[in-house]
PDB file of C-alpha atoms and ligand atoms in Angstrom:
ATOM      1  CA  MET A   1     201.369  99.435 -12.264  1.00  0.00           C
ATOM      2  CA  SER A   2     205.057 100.182 -11.703  1.00  0.00           C
ATOM      3  CA  PRO A   3     205.944 103.767 -10.708  1.00  0.00           C
ATOM      4  CA  ARG A   4     206.828 106.051 -13.582  1.00  0.00           C
ATOM      5  CA  PRO A   5     210.551 106.799 -13.802  1.00  0.00           C
ATOM      6  CA  ALA A   6     211.413 110.362 -12.756  1.00  0.00           C
ATOM      7  CA  PRO A   7     212.122 112.618 -15.755  1.00  0.00           C
ATOM      8  CA  PRO A   8     215.694 113.787 -16.203  1.00  0.00           C
ATOM      9  CA  ALA A   9     216.595 116.921 -14.182  1.00  0.00           C
ATOM     10  CA  VAL A  10     216.516 119.284 -17.130  1.00  0.00           C
ATOM     11  CA  ASP A  11     212.956 118.156 -18.055  1.00  0.00           C
ATOM     12  CA  ARG A  12     211.850 118.551 -14.456  1.00  0.00           C
ATOM     13  CA  ALA A  13     212.744 122.238 -14.568  1.00  0.00           C
ATOM     14  CA  ALA A  14     210.873 122.659 -17.846  1.00  0.00           C
ATOM     15  CA  ALA A  15     207.921 120.746 -16.458  1.00  0.00           C
ATOM     16  CA  SER A  16     207.709 122.898 -13.376  1.00  0.00           C
ATOM     17  CA  ARG A  17     207.890 126.043 -15.541  1.00  0.00           C
ATOM     18  CA  ALA A  18     205.055 124.652 -17.633  1.00  0.00           C
ATOM     19  CA  ALA A  19     203.086 123.932 -14.471  1.00  0.00           C
ATOM     20  CA  VAL A  20     203.490 127.532 -13.328  1.00  0.00           C
ATOM     21  CA  VAL A  21     202.302 128.804 -16.722  1.00  0.00           C
ATOM     22  CA  ALA A  22     199.299 126.469 -16.639  1.00  0.00           C
ATOM     23  CA  ARG A  23     198.415 127.591 -13.118  1.00  0.00           C
ATOM     24  CA  GLN A  24     198.583 131.230 -14.156  1.00  0.00           C
ATOM     25  CA  ALA A  25     196.393 130.503 -17.174  1.00  0.00           C
ATOM     26  CA  ARG A  26     193.806 128.816 -14.928  1.00  0.00           C
ATOM     27  CA  ALA A  27     193.886 131.766 -12.516  1.00  0.00           C
ATOM     28  CA  ALA A  28     193.284 134.141 -15.442  1.00  0.00           C
ATOM     29  CA  ILE A  29     190.256 132.102 -16.541  1.00  0.00           C
ATOM     30  CA  LYS A  30     188.789 132.164 -13.023  1.00  0.00           C
ATOM     31  CA  HIS A  31     189.322 135.896 -12.849  1.00  0.00           C
ATOM     32  CA  ALA A  32     187.641 136.421 -16.232  1.00  0.00           C
ATOM     33  CA  VAL A  33     184.595 134.430 -15.095  1.00  0.00           C
ATOM     34  CA  ALA A  34     184.429 136.199 -11.712  1.00  0.00           C
ATOM     35  CA  SER A  35     184.564 139.609 -13.391  1.00  0.00           C
ATOM     36  CA  LYS A  36     182.005 138.513 -16.014  1.00  0.00           C
ATOM     37  CA  ALA A  37     184.496 139.089 -18.851  1.00  0.00           C
ATOM     38  CA  ARG A  38     183.732 135.452 -19.813  1.00  0.00           C
ATOM     39  CA  THR A  39     180.813 133.153 -19.093  1.00  0.00           C
ATOM     40  CA  ALA A  40     181.352 129.751 -17.538  1.00  0.00           C
ATOM     41  CA  GLN A  41     179.608 128.250 -20.581  1.00  0.00           C
ATOM     42  CA  ASP A  42     182.261 129.771 -22.797  1.00  0.00           C
ATOM     43  CA  VAL A  43     184.930 128.107 -20.648  1.00  0.00           C
ATOM     44  CA  LEU A  44     183.167 124.746 -21.109  1.00  0.00           C
ATOM     45  CA  ASP A  45     183.153 125.201 -24.883  1.00  0.00           C
ATOM     46  CA  ALA A  46     186.889 125.951 -24.933  1.00  0.00           C
ATOM     47  CA  ALA A  47     187.663 123.006 -22.617  1.00  0.00           C
ATOM     48  CA  TRP A  48     185.726 120.499 -24.660  1.00  0.00           C
ATOM     49  CA  ALA A  49     187.110 121.784 -27.971  1.00  0.00           C
ATOM     50  CA  ASP A  50     190.692 121.186 -26.830  1.00  0.00           C
ATOM     51  CA  ARG A  51     191.656 118.640 -24.175  1.00  0.00           C
ATOM     52  CA  GLN A  52     195.091 120.263 -23.811  1.00  0.00           C
ATOM     53  CA  SER A  53     193.707 123.741 -23.112  1.00  0.00           C
ATOM     54  CA  ALA A  54     194.010 125.547 -19.777  1.00  0.00           C
ATOM     55  CA  GLU A  55     190.210 125.492 -19.613  1.00  0.00           C
ATOM     56  CA  ALA A  56     190.209 121.681 -19.757  1.00  0.00           C
ATOM     57  CA  GLY A  57     192.657 121.569 -16.850  1.00  0.00           C
ATOM     58  CA  LEU A  58     190.489 123.726 -14.621  1.00  0.00           C
ATOM     59  CA  ARG A  59     188.694 121.944 -11.802  1.00  0.00           C
ATOM     60  CA  VAL A  60     184.886 122.109 -12.051  1.00  0.00           C
ATOM     61  CA  ARG A  61     184.821 123.267  -8.442  1.00  0.00           C
ATOM     62  CA  GLU A  62     187.120 126.189  -9.251  1.00  0.00           C
ATOM     63  CA  LEU A  63     185.061 127.144 -12.293  1.00  0.00           C
ATOM     64  CA  LEU A  64     181.782 127.109 -10.380  1.00  0.00           C
ATOM     65  CA  THR A  65     183.057 129.049  -7.368  1.00  0.00           C
ATOM     66  CA  SER A  66     184.255 131.747  -9.782  1.00  0.00           C
ATOM     67  CA  VAL A  67     180.726 132.264 -11.107  1.00  0.00           C
ATOM     68  CA  PRO A  68     179.370 135.427  -9.460  1.00  0.00           C
ATOM     69  CA  THR A  69     176.822 134.575  -6.714  1.00  0.00           C
ATOM     70  CA  LEU A  70     177.857 130.892  -6.562  1.00  0.00           C
ATOM     71  CA  GLY A  71     179.761 130.532  -3.288  1.00  0.00           C
ATOM     72  CA  PRO A  72     181.686 127.441  -2.124  1.00  0.00           C
ATOM     73  CA  THR A  73     178.740 126.022  -0.144  1.00  0.00           C
ATOM     74  CA  ARG A  74     176.310 126.186  -3.032  1.00  0.00           C
ATOM     75  CA  THR A  75     178.970 124.922  -5.431  1.00  0.00           C
ATOM     76  CA  ALA A  76     179.521 121.839  -3.268  1.00  0.00           C
ATOM     77  CA  ARG A  77     175.795 121.168  -3.219  1.00  0.00           C
ATOM     78  CA  VAL A  78     175.332 121.718  -6.933  1.00  0.00           C
ATOM     79  CA  MET A  79     178.246 119.374  -7.730  1.00  0.00           C
ATOM     80  CA  ALA A  80     176.856 116.679  -5.469  1.00  0.00           C
ATOM     81  CA  GLN A  81     173.496 117.002  -7.165  1.00  0.00           C
ATOM     82  CA  LEU A  82     175.012 116.912 -10.632  1.00  0.00           C
ATOM     83  CA  GLY A  83     177.003 113.819  -9.621  1.00  0.00           C
ATOM     84  CA  ILE A  84     180.410 115.421 -10.251  1.00  0.00           C
ATOM     85  CA  ALA A  85     183.289 114.406  -7.957  1.00  0.00           C
ATOM     86  CA  GLU A  86     185.092 117.106  -5.981  1.00  0.00           C
ATOM     87  CA  SER A  87     188.393 116.724  -7.849  1.00  0.00           C
ATOM     88  CA  LYS A  88     187.061 116.498 -11.430  1.00  0.00           C
ATOM     89  CA  ARG A  89     188.573 118.719 -14.086  1.00  0.00           C
ATOM     90  CA  VAL A  90     186.352 120.240 -16.766  1.00  0.00           C
ATOM     91  CA  GLY A  91     188.140 118.321 -19.513  1.00  0.00           C
ATOM     92  CA  GLY A  92     187.690 115.017 -17.702  1.00  0.00           C
ATOM     93  CA  LEU A  93     183.898 115.046 -17.493  1.00  0.00           C
ATOM     94  CA  GLY A  94     181.874 112.279 -19.121  1.00  0.00           C
ATOM     95  CA  ILE A  95     179.124 112.977 -21.642  1.00  0.00           C
ATOM     96  CA  ARG A  96     176.259 112.894 -19.148  1.00  0.00           C
ATOM     97  CA  GLN A  97     178.065 115.103 -16.656  1.00  0.00           C
ATOM     98  CA  ARG A  98     178.842 117.558 -19.453  1.00  0.00           C
ATOM     99  CA  GLU A  99     175.188 117.735 -20.420  1.00  0.00           C
ATOM    100  CA  LYS A 100     174.073 118.282 -16.844  1.00  0.00           C
ATOM    101  CA  LEU A 101     176.678 120.951 -16.176  1.00  0.00           C
ATOM    102  CA  ARG A 102     175.904 122.756 -19.412  1.00  0.00           C
ATOM    103  CA  THR A 103     172.154 122.726 -18.689  1.00  0.00           C
ATOM    104  CA  TYR A 104     172.748 123.965 -15.176  1.00  0.00           C
ATOM    105  CA  LEU A 105     174.930 126.866 -16.357  1.00  0.00           C
ATOM    106  CA  ARG A 106     172.634 127.686 -19.253  1.00  0.00           C
ATOM    107  CA  ILE A 107     169.769 128.258 -16.823  1.00  0.00           C
ATOM    108  CA  ARG A 108     171.919 130.156 -14.337  1.00  0.00           C
ATOM    109  CA  GLU A 109     173.678 132.347 -16.862  1.00  0.00           C
ATOM    110  CA  GLY A 110     170.813 132.597 -19.309  1.00  0.00           C
ATOM    111  CA  GLY A 111     169.080 135.418 -17.510  1.00  0.00           C
ATOM    112  CA  ILE A 112     166.614 133.092 -15.820  1.00  0.00           C
ATOM    113  CA  GLU A 113     166.982 133.320 -12.071  1.00  0.00           C
ATOM    114  CA  PRO A 114     166.327 129.774 -10.881  1.00  0.00           C
ATOM    115  CA  ARG A 115     166.400 130.843  -7.257  1.00  0.00           C
ATOM    116  CA  ARG A 116     163.095 132.460  -7.944  1.00  0.00           C
ATOM    117  CA  LEU A 117     161.600 129.027  -7.555  1.00  0.00           C
ATOM    118  CA  VAL A 118     160.602 128.626  -3.932  1.00  0.00           C
ATOM    119  CA  VAL A 119     159.304 125.343  -2.587  1.00  0.00           C
ATOM    120  CA  LEU A 120     157.170 125.573   0.527  1.00  0.00           C
ATOM    121  CA  ALA A 121     156.844 122.348   2.451  1.00  0.00           C
ATOM    122  CA  GLY A 122     156.232 121.381   6.051  1.00  0.00           C
ATOM    123  CA  PRO A 123     154.310 118.954   8.202  1.00  0.00           C
ATOM    124  CA  THR A 124     150.657 118.300   7.626  1.00  0.00           C
ATOM    125  CA  ALA A 125     148.232 120.918   9.044  1.00  0.00           C
ATOM    126  CA  VAL A 126     151.022 123.412   9.713  1.00  0.00           C
ATOM    127  CA  GLY A 127     149.101 125.860   7.551  1.00  0.00           C
ATOM    128  CA  LYS A 128     150.932 125.636   4.222  1.00  0.00           C
ATOM    129  CA  GLY A 129     147.628 125.948   2.386  1.00  0.00           C
ATOM    130  CA  THR A 130     146.643 129.046   4.391  1.00  0.00           C
ATOM    131  CA  VAL A 131     150.030 130.675   3.871  1.00  0.00           C
ATOM    132  CA  SER A 132     149.976 129.980   0.131  1.00  0.00           C
ATOM    133  CA  ALA A 133     146.360 131.245  -0.144  1.00  0.00           C
ATOM    134  CA  TYR A 134     147.496 134.431   1.600  1.00  0.00           C
ATOM    135  CA  ILE A 135     150.344 134.783  -0.879  1.00  0.00           C
ATOM    136  CA  ARG A 136     147.935 134.200  -3.780  1.00  0.00           C
ATOM    137  CA  ASP A 137     145.671 137.006  -2.491  1.00  0.00           C
ATOM    138  CA  HIS A 138     148.329 139.520  -1.447  1.00  0.00           C
ATOM    139  CA  HIS A 139     151.273 138.891  -3.766  1.00  0.00           C
ATOM    140  CA  PRO A 140     149.970 138.522  -7.322  1.00  0.00           C
ATOM    141  CA  ASP A 141     153.541 138.947  -8.597  1.00  0.00           C
ATOM    142  CA  VAL A 142     154.373 135.476  -7.259  1.00  0.00           C
ATOM    143  CA  HIS A 143     153.172 132.699  -9.555  1.00  0.00           C
ATOM    144  CA  LEU A 144     151.581 129.970  -7.449  1.00  0.00           C
ATOM    145  CA  SER A 145     151.631 126.531  -8.971  1.00  0.00           C
ATOM    146  CA  VAL A 146     148.273 124.747  -9.178  1.00  0.00           C
ATOM    147  CA  SER A 147     148.763 121.031  -8.557  1.00  0.00           C
ATOM    148  CA  ALA A 148     146.930 118.137 -10.104  1.00  0.00           C
ATOM    149  CA  THR A 149     145.411 115.684  -7.648  1.00  0.00           C
ATOM    150  CA  THR A 150     143.332 112.522  -7.621  1.00  0.00           C
ATOM    151  CA  ARG A 151     141.698 113.634  -4.344  1.00  0.00           C
ATOM    152  CA  PRO A 152     138.061 114.692  -4.701  1.00  0.00           C
ATOM    153  CA  PRO A 153     137.365 118.408  -4.119  1.00  0.00           C
ATOM    154  CA  ARG A 154     136.471 119.630  -0.634  1.00  0.00           C
ATOM    155  CA  ARG A 155     133.619 122.073  -0.141  1.00  0.00           C
ATOM    156  CA  GLY A 156     134.497 125.436  -1.664  1.00  0.00           C
ATOM    157  CA  GLU A 157     137.459 124.154  -3.699  1.00  0.00           C
ATOM    158  CA  ILE A 158     137.424 125.212  -7.328  1.00  0.00           C
ATOM    159  CA  ASP A 159     138.881 123.158 -10.180  1.00  0.00           C
ATOM    160  CA  GLY A 160     141.786 125.039 -11.767  1.00  0.00           C
ATOM    161  CA  VAL A 161     142.157 127.407  -8.809  1.00  0.00           C
ATOM    162  CA  HIS A 162     142.933 125.225  -5.798  1.00  0.00           C
ATOM    163  CA  TYR A 163     143.790 122.078  -7.725  1.00  0.00           C
ATOM    164  CA  TYR A 164     143.191 120.417 -11.038  1.00  0.00           C
ATOM    165  CA  PHE A 165     140.987 117.557  -9.919  1.00  0.00           C
ATOM    166  CA  VAL A 166     141.763 114.616 -12.185  1.00  0.00           C
ATOM    167  CA  SER A 167     140.904 110.931 -12.390  1.00  0.00           C
ATOM    168  CA  ASP A 168     143.458 108.166 -11.756  1.00  0.00           C
ATOM    169  CA  ALA A 169     143.630 107.526 -15.488  1.00  0.00           C
ATOM    170  CA  GLU A 170     144.272 111.200 -16.232  1.00  0.00           C
ATOM    171  CA  PHE A 171     146.999 111.323 -13.586  1.00  0.00           C
ATOM    172  CA  ASP A 172     148.614 108.181 -15.086  1.00  0.00           C
ATOM    173  CA  GLN A 173     148.591 109.921 -18.439  1.00  0.00           C
ATOM    174  CA  MET A 174     150.307 113.023 -17.048  1.00  0.00           C
ATOM    175  CA  VAL A 175     153.028 110.867 -15.456  1.00  0.00           C
ATOM    176  CA  GLN A 176     153.562 108.904 -18.661  1.00  0.00           C
ATOM    177  CA  ASN A 177     153.803 112.064 -20.760  1.00  0.00           C
ATOM    178  CA  HIS A 178     156.376 113.598 -18.348  1.00  0.00           C
ATOM    179  CA  GLN A 179     153.999 116.478 -17.750  1.00  0.00           C
ATOM    180  CA  LEU A 180     154.760 116.581 -14.021  1.00  0.00           C
ATOM    181  CA  LEU A 181     157.831 118.213 -12.515  1.00  0.00           C
ATOM    182  CA  GLU A 182     157.357 116.016  -9.448  1.00  0.00           C
ATOM    183  CA  TRP A 183     154.594 113.899  -8.013  1.00  0.00           C
ATOM    184  CA  ALA A 184     153.916 111.822  -4.917  1.00  0.00           C
ATOM    185  CA  THR A 185     151.298 109.751  -3.147  1.00  0.00           C
ATOM    186  CA  VAL A 186     150.549 111.770  -0.017  1.00  0.00           C
ATOM    187  CA  HIS A 187     149.301 110.261   3.278  1.00  0.00           C
ATOM    188  CA  ASN A 188     149.235 106.881   1.532  1.00  0.00           C
ATOM    189  CA  SER A 189     146.085 107.826  -0.263  1.00  0.00           C
ATOM    190  CA  PHE A 190     145.823 110.276  -3.160  1.00  0.00           C
ATOM    191  CA  ARG A 191     148.361 111.382  -5.743  1.00  0.00           C
ATOM    192  CA  TYR A 192     149.454 115.002  -6.140  1.00  0.00           C
ATOM    193  CA  GLY A 193     151.762 116.487  -8.766  1.00  0.00           C
ATOM    194  CA  THR A 194     153.113 119.774 -10.113  1.00  0.00           C
ATOM    195  CA  PRO A 195     152.360 120.434 -13.803  1.00  0.00           C
ATOM    196  CA  ARG A 196     155.686 121.202 -15.444  1.00  0.00           C
ATOM    197  CA  GLU A 197     154.730 123.503 -18.288  1.00  0.00           C
ATOM    198  CA  PRO A 198     153.256 126.460 -16.334  1.00  0.00           C
ATOM    199  CA  ILE A 199     156.328 126.495 -14.058  1.00  0.00           C
ATOM    200  CA  GLU A 200     158.784 126.540 -16.940  1.00  0.00           C
ATOM    201  CA  THR A 201     156.822 129.268 -18.729  1.00  0.00           C
ATOM    202  CA  ALA A 202     156.638 131.421 -15.592  1.00  0.00           C
ATOM    203  CA  LEU A 203     160.360 131.003 -14.848  1.00  0.00           C
ATOM    204  CA  ALA A 204     161.316 131.705 -18.444  1.00  0.00           C
ATOM    205  CA  SER A 205     159.385 134.976 -18.303  1.00  0.00           C
ATOM    206  CA  GLY A 206     161.288 135.964 -15.172  1.00  0.00           C
ATOM    207  CA  LYS A 207     158.461 135.423 -12.696  1.00  0.00           C
ATOM    208  CA  ARG A 208     158.960 134.257  -9.154  1.00  0.00           C
ATOM    209  CA  VAL A 209     157.325 130.887  -8.651  1.00  0.00           C
ATOM    210  CA  MET A 210     156.165 129.093  -5.535  1.00  0.00           C
ATOM    211  CA  LEU A 211     155.186 125.471  -5.094  1.00  0.00           C
ATOM    212  CA  GLU A 212     153.344 124.298  -2.009  1.00  0.00           C
ATOM    213  CA  ILE A 213     153.994 120.580  -1.936  1.00  0.00           C
ATOM    214  CA  ASP A 214     154.836 117.708   0.395  1.00  0.00           C
ATOM    215  CA  LEU A 215     158.282 116.603   1.498  1.00  0.00           C
ATOM    216  CA  GLN A 216     158.693 113.864  -1.113  1.00  0.00           C
ATOM    217  CA  GLY A 217     157.912 116.398  -3.826  1.00  0.00           C
ATOM    218  CA  ALA A 218     160.329 118.954  -2.341  1.00  0.00           C
ATOM    219  CA  ARG A 219     163.132 116.380  -2.494  1.00  0.00           C
ATOM    220  CA  GLN A 220     162.376 115.655  -6.146  1.00  0.00           C
ATOM    221  CA  VAL A 221     162.497 119.360  -7.007  1.00  0.00           C
ATOM    222  CA  ARG A 222     165.824 119.728  -5.228  1.00  0.00           C
ATOM    223  CA  GLU A 223     167.167 116.885  -7.409  1.00  0.00           C
ATOM    224  CA  SER A 224     165.970 118.322 -10.688  1.00  0.00           C
ATOM    225  CA  MET A 225     166.432 122.025  -9.871  1.00  0.00           C
ATOM    226  CA  PRO A 226     169.377 122.465  -7.490  1.00  0.00           C
ATOM    227  CA  ASP A 227     168.877 126.231  -7.320  1.00  0.00           C
ATOM    228  CA  ALA A 228     165.362 126.029  -5.951  1.00  0.00           C
ATOM    229  CA  VAL A 229     165.038 127.554  -2.495  1.00  0.00           C
ATOM    230  CA  LEU A 230     163.490 125.086  -0.070  1.00  0.00           C
ATOM    231  CA  VAL A 231     161.483 126.553   2.785  1.00  0.00           C
ATOM    232  CA  PHE A 232     160.153 124.510   5.696  1.00  0.00           C
ATOM    233  CA  LEU A 233     157.116 125.881   7.506  1.00  0.00           C
ATOM    234  CA  LEU A 234     157.081 125.057  11.219  1.00  0.00           C
ATOM    235  CA  PRO A 235     154.275 125.187  13.762  1.00  0.00           C
ATOM    236  CA  PRO A 236     154.939 127.268  16.902  1.00  0.00           C
ATOM    237  CA  SER A 237     154.827 123.935  18.823  1.00  0.00           C
ATOM    238  CA  TRP A 238     153.843 120.275  18.436  1.00  0.00           C
ATOM    239  CA  GLU A 239     150.738 120.859  20.610  1.00  0.00           C
ATOM    240  CA  GLU A 240     149.653 123.638  18.294  1.00  0.00           C
ATOM    241  CA  LEU A 241     150.112 121.365  15.287  1.00  0.00           C
ATOM    242  CA  VAL A 242     147.880 118.703  16.835  1.00  0.00           C
ATOM    243  CA  ARG A 243     145.300 121.351  17.729  1.00  0.00           C
ATOM    244  CA  ARG A 244     145.271 122.655  14.152  1.00  0.00           C
ATOM    245  CA  LEU A 245     144.847 119.199  12.671  1.00  0.00           C
ATOM    246  CA  ILE A 246     141.987 118.198  14.984  1.00  0.00           C
ATOM    247  CA  GLY A 247     140.420 121.678  14.774  1.00  0.00           C
ATOM    248  CA  ARG A 248     140.217 121.572  10.992  1.00  0.00           C
ATOM    249  CA  GLY A 249     137.660 118.767  11.180  1.00  0.00           C
ATOM    250  CA  THR A 250     138.047 117.776   7.556  1.00  0.00           C
ATOM    251  CA  GLU A 251     139.429 114.286   8.246  1.00  0.00           C
ATOM    252  CA  ASP A 252     138.033 111.369  10.271  1.00  0.00           C
ATOM    253  CA  ALA A 253     139.868 109.943  13.330  1.00  0.00           C
ATOM    254  CA  ALA A 254     141.783 107.283  11.388  1.00  0.00           C
ATOM    255  CA  GLU A 255     142.910 109.846   8.819  1.00  0.00           C
ATOM    256  CA  GLN A 256     143.923 112.280  11.595  1.00  0.00           C
ATOM    257  CA  ALA A 257     146.060 109.590  13.244  1.00  0.00           C
ATOM    258  CA  ARG A 258     147.667 108.763   9.906  1.00  0.00           C
ATOM    259  CA  ARG A 259     148.433 112.406   9.206  1.00  0.00           C
ATOM    260  CA  LEU A 260     149.976 112.921  12.668  1.00  0.00           C
ATOM    261  CA  GLU A 261     152.294 109.989  12.029  1.00  0.00           C
ATOM    262  CA  THR A 262     153.293 111.553   8.707  1.00  0.00           C
ATOM    263  CA  ALA A 263     153.795 114.929  10.436  1.00  0.00           C
ATOM    264  CA  LYS A 264     156.290 113.420  12.920  1.00  0.00           C
ATOM    265  CA  VAL A 265     158.377 111.991  10.100  1.00  0.00           C
ATOM    266  CA  GLU A 266     158.113 115.246   8.157  1.00  0.00           C
ATOM    267  CA  LEU A 267     159.230 117.408  11.102  1.00  0.00           C
ATOM    268  CA  ALA A 268     162.370 115.306  11.382  1.00  0.00           C
ATOM    269  CA  ALA A 269     163.353 116.375   7.847  1.00  0.00           C
ATOM    270  CA  GLN A 270     163.521 120.117   8.513  1.00  0.00           C
ATOM    271  CA  ASP A 271     167.340 120.180   8.421  1.00  0.00           C
ATOM    272  CA  GLU A 272     167.280 119.280   4.725  1.00  0.00           C
ATOM    273  CA  PHE A 273     165.763 122.691   4.013  1.00  0.00           C
ATOM    274  CA  ASP A 274     167.449 126.011   3.249  1.00  0.00           C
ATOM    275  CA  TYR A 275     165.182 128.042   5.499  1.00  0.00           C
ATOM    276  CA  ARG A 276     162.687 127.540   8.290  1.00  0.00           C
ATOM    277  CA  VAL A 277     159.737 129.851   8.848  1.00  0.00           C
ATOM    278  CA  ILE A 278     157.529 129.590  11.935  1.00  0.00           C
ATOM    279  CA  ASN A 279     153.859 129.959  11.168  1.00  0.00           C
ATOM    280  CA  SER A 280     152.603 131.833  14.231  1.00  0.00           C
ATOM    281  CA  GLU A 281     150.736 134.478  12.263  1.00  0.00           C
ATOM    282  CA  VAL A 282     149.790 133.850   8.634  1.00  0.00           C
ATOM    283  CA  GLY A 283     150.516 137.323   7.212  1.00  0.00           C
ATOM    284  CA  GLN A 284     153.918 137.429   8.862  1.00  0.00           C
ATOM    285  CA  ALA A 285     154.863 133.910   7.715  1.00  0.00           C
ATOM    286  CA  ALA A 286     153.683 134.687   4.165  1.00  0.00           C
ATOM    287  CA  GLN A 287     155.770 137.864   4.134  1.00  0.00           C
ATOM    288  CA  GLU A 288     158.872 135.930   5.217  1.00  0.00           C
ATOM    289  CA  VAL A 289     158.333 133.323   2.509  1.00  0.00           C
ATOM    290  CA  VAL A 290     157.838 135.981  -0.167  1.00  0.00           C
ATOM    291  CA  GLU A 291     160.999 137.767   0.925  1.00  0.00           C
ATOM    292  CA  LEU A 292     162.927 134.539   0.470  1.00  0.00           C
ATOM    293  CA  THR A 293     162.070 134.562  -3.226  1.00  0.00           C
ATOM    294  CA  LEU A 294     164.192 137.725  -3.417  1.00  0.00           C
ATOM    295  CA  VAL A 295     167.210 136.586  -1.378  1.00  0.00           C
ATOM    296  CA  PRO A 296     170.379 136.709  -3.509  1.00  0.00           C
ATOM    297  CA  ALA A 297     171.700 133.219  -4.199  1.00  0.00           C
ATOM    298  CA  ALA A 298     175.097 134.213  -2.787  1.00  0.00           C
ATOM    299  CA  SER A 299     173.741 134.463   0.724  1.00  0.00           C
ATOM    300  CA  ALA A 300     171.459 131.428   0.430  1.00  0.00           C
TER     301      ALA A 300
HETATM  302  P1  LIG B 401     145.416 118.528   0.855  1.00  0.00           P
HETATM  303  O1  LIG B 401     144.758 117.262   0.425  1.00  0.00           O
HETATM  304  O2  LIG B 401     145.201 118.808   2.312  1.00  0.00           O
HETATM  305  O3  LIG B 401     145.054 119.697  -0.029  1.00  0.00           O
HETATM  306  O4  LIG B 401     146.992 118.344   0.639  1.00  0.00           O
HETATM  307  C1  LIG B 401     147.638 117.272   1.184  1.00  0.00           C
HETATM  308  C2  LIG B 401     149.138 117.383   0.982  1.00  0.00           C
HETATM  309  O5  LIG B 401     149.485 117.309  -0.408  1.00  0.00           O
HETATM  310  C3  LIG B 401     149.743 118.687   1.489  1.00  0.00           C
HETATM  311  O6  LIG B 401     150.846 118.338   2.300  1.00  0.00           O
HETATM  312  C4  LIG B 401     150.216 119.372   0.233  1.00  0.00           C
HETATM  313  O7  LIG B 401     151.405 120.131   0.470  1.00  0.00           O
HETATM  314  C5  LIG B 401     150.528 118.199  -0.666  1.00  0.00           C
HETATM  315  N1  LIG B 401     150.519 118.584  -2.074  1.00  0.00           N
HETATM  316  C6  LIG B 401     149.688 119.444  -2.708  1.00  0.00           C
HETATM  317  N2  LIG B 401     150.011 119.557  -4.004  1.00  0.00           N
HETATM  318  C7  LIG B 401     151.113 118.780  -4.189  1.00  0.00           C
HETATM  319  C8  LIG B 401     151.933 118.489  -5.330  1.00  0.00           C
HETATM  320  O8  LIG B 401     151.741 118.968  -6.435  1.00  0.00           O
HETATM  321  N3  LIG B 401     152.959 117.626  -5.143  1.00  0.00           N
HETATM  322  C9  LIG B 401     153.230 117.073  -3.931  1.00  0.00           C
HETATM  323  N4  LIG B 401     154.295 116.253  -3.847  1.00  0.00           N
HETATM  324  N5  LIG B 401     152.480 117.317  -2.850  1.00  0.00           N
HETATM  325  C10 LIG B 401     151.429 118.163  -2.969  1.00  0.00           C
END
């Protein structure tokens, strides 16, 4: 393409005046969103109704950082997860990006607090199960997700309380019907998944929700729910982790070795998480996790 000829001098002056006006209009929109005089969704509507509007010329990044409690760091992450380039303007978004952005803002501005969804993950045998059982017993205000699994029940495990124990065929059915928010094959053996409906119902009624799942599942939740708070539970030391795994005595030697291998890989992923909690004492760790469900998104 050949360079565009420069406009005549008189037009240049008019153009720069127009640019100043447009900039002021965009600043006014950002201010209205920041002071809650307008919602970001309202700005989207105006932008998509008129491609020439000031709203359409606003960068998505600028719109999102104006939303109260959405700082620059979280905005960058949300945009990456929604697949929207840094420099995109609201008016220039494609259909799919529009849908994703609208859904994201609808949840955030709709009174539902998505950050109330906390995902607890961590290496095998770190004590995730113990911490989540403690939370179930001591914090009834936190809704704990009950996963479906193809693993057979261990002694003392109750169907519908610890897991929904399902057959392979039933699990296939749940996957096919999109009934699972995430699912994964854990330790190369059984499948585990989070039933979607109870989570959505709990969130919609304003409850705080916690999922205790493996790393693969945590990554899937981060993809589909960028506001989820991801917490990584750490052992006080590697030696302690090994001791806990052997001490539990629920797996044979081959399974123990397999799980230790998985644990090494899982520990290496801790930097992907928003928070790390060391599980030295169960009550203390549980308290820290519960407090994270209350942390304002702005400081997350
Ligand atoms: P266990 O068989 O010892 O109860 O659990 C094995 C692993 O499966 C644990 O790491 C646990 O976090 C993970 N897990 C439990 N439920 C789910 C789930 O719904 N989804 C995923 N991805 N992992 C789960």
